[in-house]
JSON list of C-alpha atoms in Angstrom, two decimals:
[
{"chain": "A", "resi": 1293, "resn": "ALA", "atom": "CA", "xyz": [-32.55, 32.22, 20.14]},
{"chain": "A", "resi": 1294, "resn": "TRP", "atom": "CA", "xyz": [-33.58, 35.78, 21.12]},
{"chain": "A", "resi": 1295, "resn": "GLN", "atom": "CA", "xyz": [-32.73, 35.05, 24.77]},
{"chain": "A", "resi": 1296, "resn": "ARG", "atom": "CA", "xyz": [-29.21, 33.81, 24.02]},
{"chain": "A", "resi": 1297, "resn": "PRO", "atom": "CA", "xyz": [-27.69, 36.02, 21.33]},
{"chain": "A", "resi": 1298, "resn": "GLY", "atom": "CA", "xyz": [-24.23, 35.30, 20.00]},
{"chain": "A", "resi": 1299, "resn": "GLY", "atom": "CA", "xyz": [-24.51, 31.55, 20.35]},
{"chain": "A", "resi": 1300, "resn": "GLY", "atom": "CA", "xyz": [-24.21, 29.24, 17.40]},
{"chain": "A", "resi": 1301, "resn": "TYR", "atom": "CA", "xyz": [-27.04, 26.97, 16.37]},
{"chain": "A", "resi": 1302, "resn": "GLU", "atom": "CA", "xyz": [-27.18, 23.90, 14.26]},
{"chain": "A", "resi": 1303, "resn": "PHE", "atom": "CA", "xyz": [-30.03, 22.03, 12.71]},
{"chain": "A", "resi": 1304, "resn": "ALA", "atom": "CA", "xyz": [-30.19, 18.84, 10.73]},
{"chain": "A", "resi": 1305, "resn": "VAL", "atom": "CA", "xyz": [-32.32, 18.03, 7.73]},
{"chain": "A", "resi": 1306, "resn": "PRO", "atom": "CA", "xyz": [-32.94, 14.32, 7.20]},
{"chain": "A", "resi": 1307, "resn": "ALA", "atom": "CA", "xyz": [-32.32, 13.08, 3.68]},
{"chain": "A", "resi": 1308, "resn": "ALA", "atom": "CA", "xyz": [-32.53, 9.59, 2.24]},
{"chain": "A", "resi": 1309, "resn": "ARG", "atom": "CA", "xyz": [-29.53, 10.23, -0.01]},
{"chain": "A", "resi": 1310, "resn": "ASP", "atom": "CA", "xyz": [-26.77, 12.81, -0.40]},
{"chain": "A", "resi": 1311, "resn": "ALA", "atom": "CA", "xyz": [-27.99, 16.13, 1.04]},
{"chain": "A", "resi": 1312, "resn": "SER", "atom": "CA", "xyz": [-25.56, 18.36, -0.90]},
{"chain": "A", "resi": 1313, "resn": "PRO", "atom": "CA", "xyz": [-28.15, 19.49, -3.49]},
{"chain": "A", "resi": 1314, "resn": "PHE", "atom": "CA", "xyz": [-30.48, 20.61, -0.68]},
{"chain": "A", "resi": 1315, "resn": "ILE", "atom": "CA", "xyz": [-28.02, 22.99, 1.00]},
{"chain": "A", "resi": 1316, "resn": "ALA", "atom": "CA", "xyz": [-28.48, 25.97, -1.35]},
{"chain": "A", "resi": 1317, "resn": "PRO", "atom": "CA", "xyz": [-32.32, 25.94, -1.26]},
{"chain": "A", "resi": 1318, "resn": "ILE", "atom": "CA", "xyz": [-32.32, 25.63, 2.53]},
{"chain": "A", "resi": 1319, "resn": "GLU", "atom": "CA", "xyz": [-29.90, 28.56, 2.84]},
{"chain": "A", "resi": 1320, "resn": "ARG", "atom": "CA", "xyz": [-32.13, 30.67, 0.55]},
{"chain": "A", "resi": 1321, "resn": "GLU", "atom": "CA", "xyz": [-35.20, 29.84, 2.64]},
{"chain": "A", "resi": 1322, "resn": "LEU", "atom": "CA", "xyz": [-33.43, 30.74, 5.89]},
{"chain": "A", "resi": 1323, "resn": "GLN", "atom": "CA", "xyz": [-32.25, 34.05, 4.43]},
{"chain": "A", "resi": 1324, "resn": "GLU", "atom": "CA", "xyz": [-35.82, 34.85, 3.39]},
{"chain": "A", "resi": 1325, "resn": "LEU", "atom": "CA", "xyz": [-37.05, 34.15, 6.92]},
{"chain": "A", "resi": 1326, "resn": "ASP", "atom": "CA", "xyz": [-34.47, 36.44, 8.54]},
{"chain": "A", "resi": 1327, "resn": "PRO", "atom": "CA", "xyz": [-31.84, 38.15, 6.37]},
{"chain": "A", "resi": 1328, "resn": "THR", "atom": "CA", "xyz": [-29.91, 39.41, 9.44]},
{"chain": "A", "resi": 1329, "resn": "VAL", "atom": "CA", "xyz": [-28.93, 35.92, 10.56]},
{"chain": "A", "resi": 1330, "resn": "PRO", "atom": "CA", "xyz": [-25.52, 34.95, 9.15]},
{"chain": "A", "resi": 1331, "resn": "LEU", "atom": "CA", "xyz": [-25.23, 31.43, 7.82]},
{"chain": "A", "resi": 1332, "resn": "ILE", "atom": "CA", "xyz": [-21.88, 29.84, 8.37]},
{"chain": "A", "resi": 1333, "resn": "ARG", "atom": "CA", "xyz": [-20.67, 26.50, 7.08]},
{"chain": "A", "resi": 1334, "resn": "ALA", "atom": "CA", "xyz": [-23.65, 24.63, 5.80]},
{"chain": "A", "resi": 1335, "resn": "ARG", "atom": "CA", "xyz": [-22.42, 21.07, 5.47]},
{"chain": "A", "resi": 1336, "resn": "THR", "atom": "CA", "xyz": [-23.64, 17.55, 5.08]},
{"chain": "A", "resi": 1337, "resn": "MET", "atom": "CA", "xyz": [-23.55, 15.03, 7.91]},
{"chain": "A", "resi": 1338, "resn": "ALA", "atom": "CA", "xyz": [-20.87, 13.10, 6.05]},
{"chain": "A", "resi": 1339, "resn": "GLU", "atom": "CA", "xyz": [-18.65, 16.21, 6.12]},
{"chain": "A", "resi": 1340, "resn": "ASN", "atom": "CA", "xyz": [-19.34, 16.67, 9.84]},
{"chain": "A", "resi": 1341, "resn": "PHE", "atom": "CA", "xyz": [-18.45, 13.04, 10.47]},
{"chain": "A", "resi": 1342, "resn": "GLY", "atom": "CA", "xyz": [-15.27, 13.38, 8.39]},
{"chain": "A", "resi": 1343, "resn": "ASP", "atom": "CA", "xyz": [-14.20, 16.44, 10.36]},
{"chain": "A", "resi": 1344, "resn": "SER", "atom": "CA", "xyz": [-14.72, 14.59, 13.64]},
{"chain": "A", "resi": 1345, "resn": "LEU", "atom": "CA", "xyz": [-12.15, 12.00, 12.52]},
{"chain": "A", "resi": 1346, "resn": "VAL", "atom": "CA", "xyz": [-9.38, 14.46, 11.62]},
{"chain": "A", "resi": 1347, "resn": "GLN", "atom": "CA", "xyz": [-7.37, 13.76, 14.75]},
{"chain": "A", "resi": 1348, "resn": "GLN", "atom": "CA", "xyz": [-7.53, 10.01, 14.15]},
{"chain": "A", "resi": 1349, "resn": "ARG", "atom": "CA", "xyz": [-6.90, 10.34, 10.41]},
{"chain": "A", "resi": 1350, "resn": "LEU", "atom": "CA", "xyz": [-3.54, 12.15, 10.59]},
{"chain": "A", "resi": 1351, "resn": "PRO", "atom": "CA", "xyz": [-1.69, 9.39, 12.49]},
{"chain": "A", "resi": 1352, "resn": "MET", "atom": "CA", "xyz": [-3.35, 6.85, 10.20]},
{"chain": "A", "resi": 1353, "resn": "VAL", "atom": "CA", "xyz": [-2.04, 8.69, 7.12]},
{"chain": "A", "resi": 1354, "resn": "PHE", "atom": "CA", "xyz": [1.48, 8.82, 8.57]},
{"chain": "A", "resi": 1355, "resn": "THR", "atom": "CA", "xyz": [1.31, 5.13, 9.48]},
{"chain": "A", "resi": 1356, "resn": "MET", "atom": "CA", "xyz": [0.16, 4.28, 5.97]},
{"chain": "A", "resi": 1357, "resn": "ALA", "atom": "CA", "xyz": [2.93, 6.39, 4.42]},
{"chain": "A", "resi": 1358, "resn": "PHE", "atom": "CA", "xyz": [5.58, 4.73, 6.59]},
{"chain": "A", "resi": 1359, "resn": "ALA", "atom": "CA", "xyz": [4.14, 1.28, 5.82]},
{"chain": "A", "resi": 1360, "resn": "LEU", "atom": "CA", "xyz": [4.32, 2.04, 2.10]},
{"chain": "A", "resi": 1361, "resn": "LEU", "atom": "CA", "xyz": [7.89, 3.26, 2.50]},
{"chain": "A", "resi": 1362, "resn": "ALA", "atom": "CA", "xyz": [8.73, 0.07, 4.42]},
{"chain": "A", "resi": 1363, "resn": "LEU", "atom": "CA", "xyz": [7.21, -2.02, 1.61]},
{"chain": "A", "resi": 1364, "resn": "VAL", "atom": "CA", "xyz": [9.27, -0.19, -1.02]},
{"chain": "A", "resi": 1365, "resn": "LEU", "atom": "CA", "xyz": [12.45, -0.56, 1.05]},
{"chain": "A", "resi": 1366, "resn": "ALA", "atom": "CA", "xyz": [11.74, -4.26, 1.61]},
{"chain": "A", "resi": 1367, "resn": "ALA", "atom": "CA", "xyz": [11.19, -4.79, -2.12]},
{"chain": "A", "resi": 1368, "resn": "LEU", "atom": "CA", "xyz": [14.43, -2.93, -2.93]},
{"chain": "A", "resi": 1369, "resn": "GLY", "atom": "CA", "xyz": [16.27, -4.93, -0.27]},
{"chain": "A", "resi": 1370, "resn": "ILE", "atom": "CA", "xyz": [15.00, -8.23, -1.63]},
{"chain": "A", "resi": 1371, "resn": "TYR", "atom": "CA", "xyz": [15.91, -7.15, -5.15]},
{"chain": "A", "resi": 1372, "resn": "GLY", "atom": "CA", "xyz": [19.41, -6.05, -4.13]},
{"chain": "A", "resi": 1373, "resn": "ILE", "atom": "CA", "xyz": [20.28, -9.14, -2.10]},
{"chain": "A", "resi": 1374, "resn": "THR", "atom": "CA", "xyz": [18.86, -11.59, -4.64]},
{"chain": "A", "resi": 1375, "resn": "ALA", "atom": "CA", "xyz": [20.49, -9.80, -7.59]},
{"chain": "A", "resi": 1376, "resn": "TYR", "atom": "CA", "xyz": [23.83, -9.78, -5.77]},
{"chain": "A", "resi": 1377, "resn": "GLY", "atom": "CA", "xyz": [23.54, -13.51, -5.04]},
{"chain": "A", "resi": 1378, "resn": "VAL", "atom": "CA", "xyz": [22.78, -14.32, -8.67]},
{"chain": "A", "resi": 1379, "resn": "ALA", "atom": "CA", "xyz": [25.54, -12.03, -9.95]},
{"chain": "A", "resi": 1380, "resn": "ALA", "atom": "CA", "xyz": [28.00, -13.77, -7.63]},
{"chain": "A", "resi": 1381, "resn": "ARG", "atom": "CA", "xyz": [27.11, -17.05, -9.36]},
{"chain": "A", "resi": 1382, "resn": "THR", "atom": "CA", "xyz": [28.09, -15.78, -12.82]},
{"chain": "A", "resi": 1383, "resn": "ARG", "atom": "CA", "xyz": [31.09, -18.12, -12.98]},
{"chain": "A", "resi": 1384, "resn": "GLU", "atom": "CA", "xyz": [29.01, -21.13, -11.94]},
{"chain": "A", "resi": 1385, "resn": "LEU", "atom": "CA", "xyz": [26.36, -20.27, -14.50]},
{"chain": "A", "resi": 1386, "resn": "GLY", "atom": "CA", "xyz": [29.07, -19.81, -17.14]},
{"chain": "A", "resi": 1387, "resn": "ILE", "atom": "CA", "xyz": [30.40, -23.29, -16.37]},
{"chain": "A", "resi": 1388, "resn": "ARG", "atom": "CA", "xyz": [26.90, -24.74, -16.61]},
{"chain": "A", "resi": 1389, "resn": "THR", "atom": "CA", "xyz": [26.51, -23.05, -20.00]},
{"chain": "A", "resi": 1390, "resn": "ALA", "atom": "CA", "xyz": [29.91, -24.34, -21.14]},
{"chain": "A", "resi": 1391, "resn": "LEU", "atom": "CA", "xyz": [28.89, -27.88, -20.16]},
{"chain": "A", "resi": 1392, "resn": "GLY", "atom": "CA", "xyz": [25.78, -27.66, -22.32]},
{"chain": "A", "resi": 1393, "resn": "GLY", "atom": "CA", "xyz": [23.22, -25.99, -20.13]},
{"chain": "A", "resi": 1394, "resn": "ARG", "atom": "CA", "xyz": [20.57, -24.19, -22.11]},
{"chain": "A", "resi": 1395, "resn": "ARG", "atom": "CA", "xyz": [19.61, -20.63, -21.39]},
{"chain": "A", "resi": 1396, "resn": "GLY", "atom": "CA", "xyz": [16.08, -21.63, -20.34]},
{"chain": "A", "resi": 1397, "resn": "ASP", "atom": "CA", "xyz": [17.44, -24.24, -17.93]},
{"chain": "A", "resi": 1398, "resn": "ILE", "atom": "CA", "xyz": [19.73, -21.70, -16.29]},
{"chain": "A", "resi": 1399, "resn": "LEU", "atom": "CA", "xyz": [16.91, -19.18, -15.98]},
{"chain": "A", "resi": 1400, "resn": "TRP", "atom": "CA", "xyz": [14.65, -21.82, -14.44]},
{"chain": "A", "resi": 1401, "resn": "LEU", "atom": "CA", "xyz": [17.39, -22.90, -11.98]},
{"chain": "A", "resi": 1402, "resn": "VAL", "atom": "CA", "xyz": [17.99, -19.38, -10.73]},
{"chain": "A", "resi": 1403, "resn": "LEU", "atom": "CA", "xyz": [14.28, -18.54, -10.62]},
{"chain": "A", "resi": 1404, "resn": "ARG", "atom": "CA", "xyz": [13.40, -21.75, -8.77]},
{"chain": "A", "resi": 1405, "resn": "GLN", "atom": "CA", "xyz": [16.08, -21.23, -6.13]},
{"chain": "A", "resi": 1406, "resn": "GLY", "atom": "CA", "xyz": [15.23, -17.56, -5.65]},
{"chain": "A", "resi": 1407, "resn": "LEU", "atom": "CA", "xyz": [11.50, -18.21, -5.41]},
{"chain": "A", "resi": 1408, "resn": "PHE", "atom": "CA", "xyz": [12.01, -20.99, -2.89]},
{"chain": "A", "resi": 1409, "resn": "THR", "atom": "CA", "xyz": [13.85, -18.58, -0.61]},
{"chain": "A", "resi": 1410, "resn": "ALA", "atom": "CA", "xyz": [11.25, -15.87, -1.19]},
{"chain": "A", "resi": 1411, "resn": "THR", "atom": "CA", "xyz": [8.37, -18.26, -0.50]},
{"chain": "A", "resi": 1412, "resn": "VAL", "atom": "CA", "xyz": [9.91, -19.40, 2.78]},
{"chain": "A", "resi": 1413, "resn": "GLY", "atom": "CA", "xyz": [10.46, -15.78, 3.82]},
{"chain": "A", "resi": 1414, "resn": "LEU", "atom": "CA", "xyz": [6.96, -14.68, 2.80]},
{"chain": "A", "resi": 1415, "resn": "THR", "atom": "CA", "xyz": [5.36, -17.61, 4.61]},
{"chain": "A", "resi": 1416, "resn": "ALA", "atom": "CA", "xyz": [7.26, -16.81, 7.80]},
{"chain": "A", "resi": 1417, "resn": "GLY", "atom": "CA", "xyz": [6.39, -13.13, 7.43]},
{"chain": "A", "resi": 1418, "resn": "LEU", "atom": "CA", "xyz": [2.68, -13.85, 6.92]},
{"chain": "A", "resi": 1419, "resn": "LEU", "atom": "CA", "xyz": [2.59, -16.11, 9.97]},
{"chain": "A", "resi": 1420, "resn": "LEU", "atom": "CA", "xyz": [4.30, -13.46, 12.10]},
{"chain": "A", "resi": 1421, "resn": "ALA", "atom": "CA", "xyz": [2.01, -10.73, 10.74]},
{"chain": "A", "resi": 1422, "resn": "ALA", "atom": "CA", "xyz": [-1.08, -12.80, 11.51]},
{"chain": "A", "resi": 1423, "resn": "ALA", "atom": "CA", "xyz": [0.14, -13.43, 15.05]},
{"chain": "A", "resi": 1424, "resn": "GLY", "atom": "CA", "xyz": [1.20, -9.81, 15.60]},
{"chain": "A", "resi": 1425, "resn": "SER", "atom": "CA", "xyz": [-1.97, -8.29, 14.17]},
{"chain": "A", "resi": 1426, "resn": "ARG", "atom": "CA", "xyz": [-3.80, -8.85, 17.45]},
{"chain": "A", "resi": 1427, "resn": "VAL", "atom": "CA", "xyz": [-1.58, -6.21, 19.02]},
{"chain": "A", "resi": 1428, "resn": "LEU", "atom": "CA", "xyz": [-2.72, -3.62, 16.46]},
{"chain": "A", "resi": 1429, "resn": "LYS", "atom": "CA", "xyz": [-6.44, -4.37, 16.79]},
{"chain": "A", "resi": 1430, "resn": "GLY", "atom": "CA", "xyz": [-7.15, -1.26, 18.89]},
{"chain": "A", "resi": 1431, "resn": "LEU", "atom": "CA", "xyz": [-5.37, 1.03, 16.42]},
{"chain": "A", "resi": 1432, "resn": "LEU", "atom": "CA", "xyz": [-7.29, 0.04, 13.30]},
{"chain": "A", "resi": 1433, "resn": "TYR", "atom": "CA", "xyz": [-10.32, 1.82, 11.93]},
{"chain": "A", "resi": 1434, "resn": "GLY", "atom": "CA", "xyz": [-12.32, 0.63, 8.97]},
{"chain": "A", "resi": 1435, "resn": "VAL", "atom": "CA", "xyz": [-10.30, -2.55, 8.39]},
{"chain": "A", "resi": 1436, "resn": "THR", "atom": "CA", "xyz": [-10.01, -5.85, 10.19]},
{"chain": "A", "resi": 1437, "resn": "THR", "atom": "CA", "xyz": [-6.79, -7.18, 11.68]},
{"chain": "A", "resi": 1438, "resn": "HIS", "atom": "CA", "xyz": [-6.72, -9.80, 8.93]},
{"chain": "A", "resi": 1439, "resn": "ASP", "atom": "CA", "xyz": [-7.44, -7.45, 6.01]},
{"chain": "A", "resi": 1440, "resn": "PRO", "atom": "CA", "xyz": [-7.36, -9.66, 2.90]},
{"chain": "A", "resi": 1441, "resn": "VAL", "atom": "CA", "xyz": [-6.18, -6.84, 0.62]},
{"chain": "A", "resi": 1442, "resn": "THR", "atom": "CA", "xyz": [-3.13, -6.24, 2.81]},
{"chain": "A", "resi": 1443, "resn": "PHE", "atom": "CA", "xyz": [-2.40, -9.91, 3.33]},
{"chain": "A", "resi": 1444, "resn": "PHE", "atom": "CA", "xyz": [-2.45, -10.53, -0.45]},
{"chain": "A", "resi": 1445, "resn": "ALA", "atom": "CA", "xyz": [-1.06, -7.24, -1.84]},
{"chain": "A", "resi": 1446, "resn": "VAL", "atom": "CA", "xyz": [2.09, -7.02, 0.27]},
{"chain": "A", "resi": 1447, "resn": "PRO", "atom": "CA", "xyz": [3.28, -10.58, -0.45]},
{"chain": "A", "resi": 1448, "resn": "ALA", "atom": "CA", "xyz": [2.42, -10.09, -4.13]},
{"chain": "A", "resi": 1449, "resn": "VAL", "atom": "CA", "xyz": [4.63, -6.98, -4.33]},
{"chain": "A", "resi": 1450, "resn": "LEU", "atom": "CA", "xyz": [7.48, -8.73, -2.52]},
{"chain": "A", "resi": 1451, "resn": "LEU", "atom": "CA", "xyz": [7.12, -11.83, -4.69]},
{"chain": "A", "resi": 1452, "resn": "ALA", "atom": "CA", "xyz": [7.19, -9.66, -7.82]},
{"chain": "A", "resi": 1453, "resn": "ALA", "atom": "CA", "xyz": [10.38, -8.02, -6.53]},
{"chain": "A", "resi": 1454, "resn": "SER", "atom": "CA", "xyz": [11.88, -11.48, -5.98]},
{"chain": "A", "resi": 1455, "resn": "VAL", "atom": "CA", "xyz": [10.98, -12.62, -9.49]},
{"chain": "A", "resi": 1456, "resn": "ALA", "atom": "CA", "xyz": [12.48, -9.47, -10.99]},
{"chain": "A", "resi": 1457, "resn": "ALA", "atom": "CA", "xyz": [15.54, -9.84, -8.79]},
{"chain": "A", "resi": 1458, "resn": "CYS", "atom": "CA", "xyz": [16.07, -13.37, -10.05]},
{"chain": "A", "resi": 1459, "resn": "LEU", "atom": "CA", "xyz": [15.23, -12.84, -13.71]},
{"chain": "A", "resi": 1460, "resn": "VAL", "atom": "CA", "xyz": [17.23, -9.72, -14.49]},
{"chain": "A", "resi": 1461, "resn": "PRO", "atom": "CA", "xyz": [20.65, -11.00, -13.32]},
{"chain": "A", "resi": 1462, "resn": "ALA", "atom": "CA", "xyz": [19.90, -14.55, -14.48]},
{"chain": "A", "resi": 1463, "resn": "ARG", "atom": "CA", "xyz": [19.17, -13.33, -18.01]},
{"chain": "A", "resi": 1464, "resn": "ARG", "atom": "CA", "xyz": [22.37, -11.29, -17.90]},
{"chain": "A", "resi": 1465, "resn": "ALA", "atom": "CA", "xyz": [24.36, -14.31, -16.63]},
{"chain": "A", "resi": 1466, "resn": "ALA", "atom": "CA", "xyz": [22.78, -16.66, -19.19]},
{"chain": "A", "resi": 1467, "resn": "ARG", "atom": "CA", "xyz": [23.87, -14.33, -22.02]},
{"chain": "A", "resi": 1468, "resn": "VAL", "atom": "CA", "xyz": [27.48, -14.16, -20.84]},
{"chain": "A", "resi": 1469, "resn": "ASP", "atom": "CA", "xyz": [29.89, -16.06, -23.02]},
{"chain": "A", "resi": 1470, "resn": "PRO", "atom": "CA", "xyz": [31.12, -19.05, -20.96]},
{"chain": "A", "resi": 1471, "resn": "MET", "atom": "CA", "xyz": [34.73, -18.31, -21.83]},
{"chain": "A", "resi": 1472, "resn": "GLU", "atom": "CA", "xyz": [34.38, -14.69, -20.70]},
{"chain": "A", "resi": 1473, "resn": "ALA", "atom": "CA", "xyz": [32.84, -15.75, -17.39]},
{"chain": "A", "resi": 1474, "resn": "LEU", "atom": "CA", "xyz": [35.71, -18.17, -16.77]},
{"chain": "A", "resi": 1475, "resn": "ARG", "atom": "CA", "xyz": [38.43, -15.66, -17.81]},
{"chain": "A", "resi": 1476, "resn": "HIS", "atom": "CA", "xyz": [37.28, -12.89, -15.49]},
{"chain": "A", "resi": 1477, "resn": "GLU", "atom": "CA", "xyz": [37.45, -15.09, -12.44]}
]
């Protein structure tokens, strides 16, 4: 160190667990050995490792944010299209009610038809995602290409959006007076 002044030096202290509590005593000991040596950035190995991944982490954060935005937009799109389709059937549902259809039967009809469409779409989407995940294999860190959390969470959110999209307008249509539904058309 005396032969190469001005250079930075690092040393590592092995620890069986988190080394954070050891940093302050080590710094005190080093200052006692030579008070003229400045100590800069005493950190744990986990912090060093985290800093080494900064360049890979930023694109990952942006990708995750855009994926979350895509999921929200997909859920809103499913809700909007399904709700529009059910609202367009208000007259039909009014006729069914006028002919003796119960509110529960109408709700079940709309829910069953909407969930069938959603299930077909989700199944196709999962199959395409499973096939396309091989392309992304080199871009992933810390997860597998068939991450179970992703493959269950995303369809669950989209299925919940489909259920809400079917139930809200179906409940509204089931409450409409049959005569009102027929008059407005």
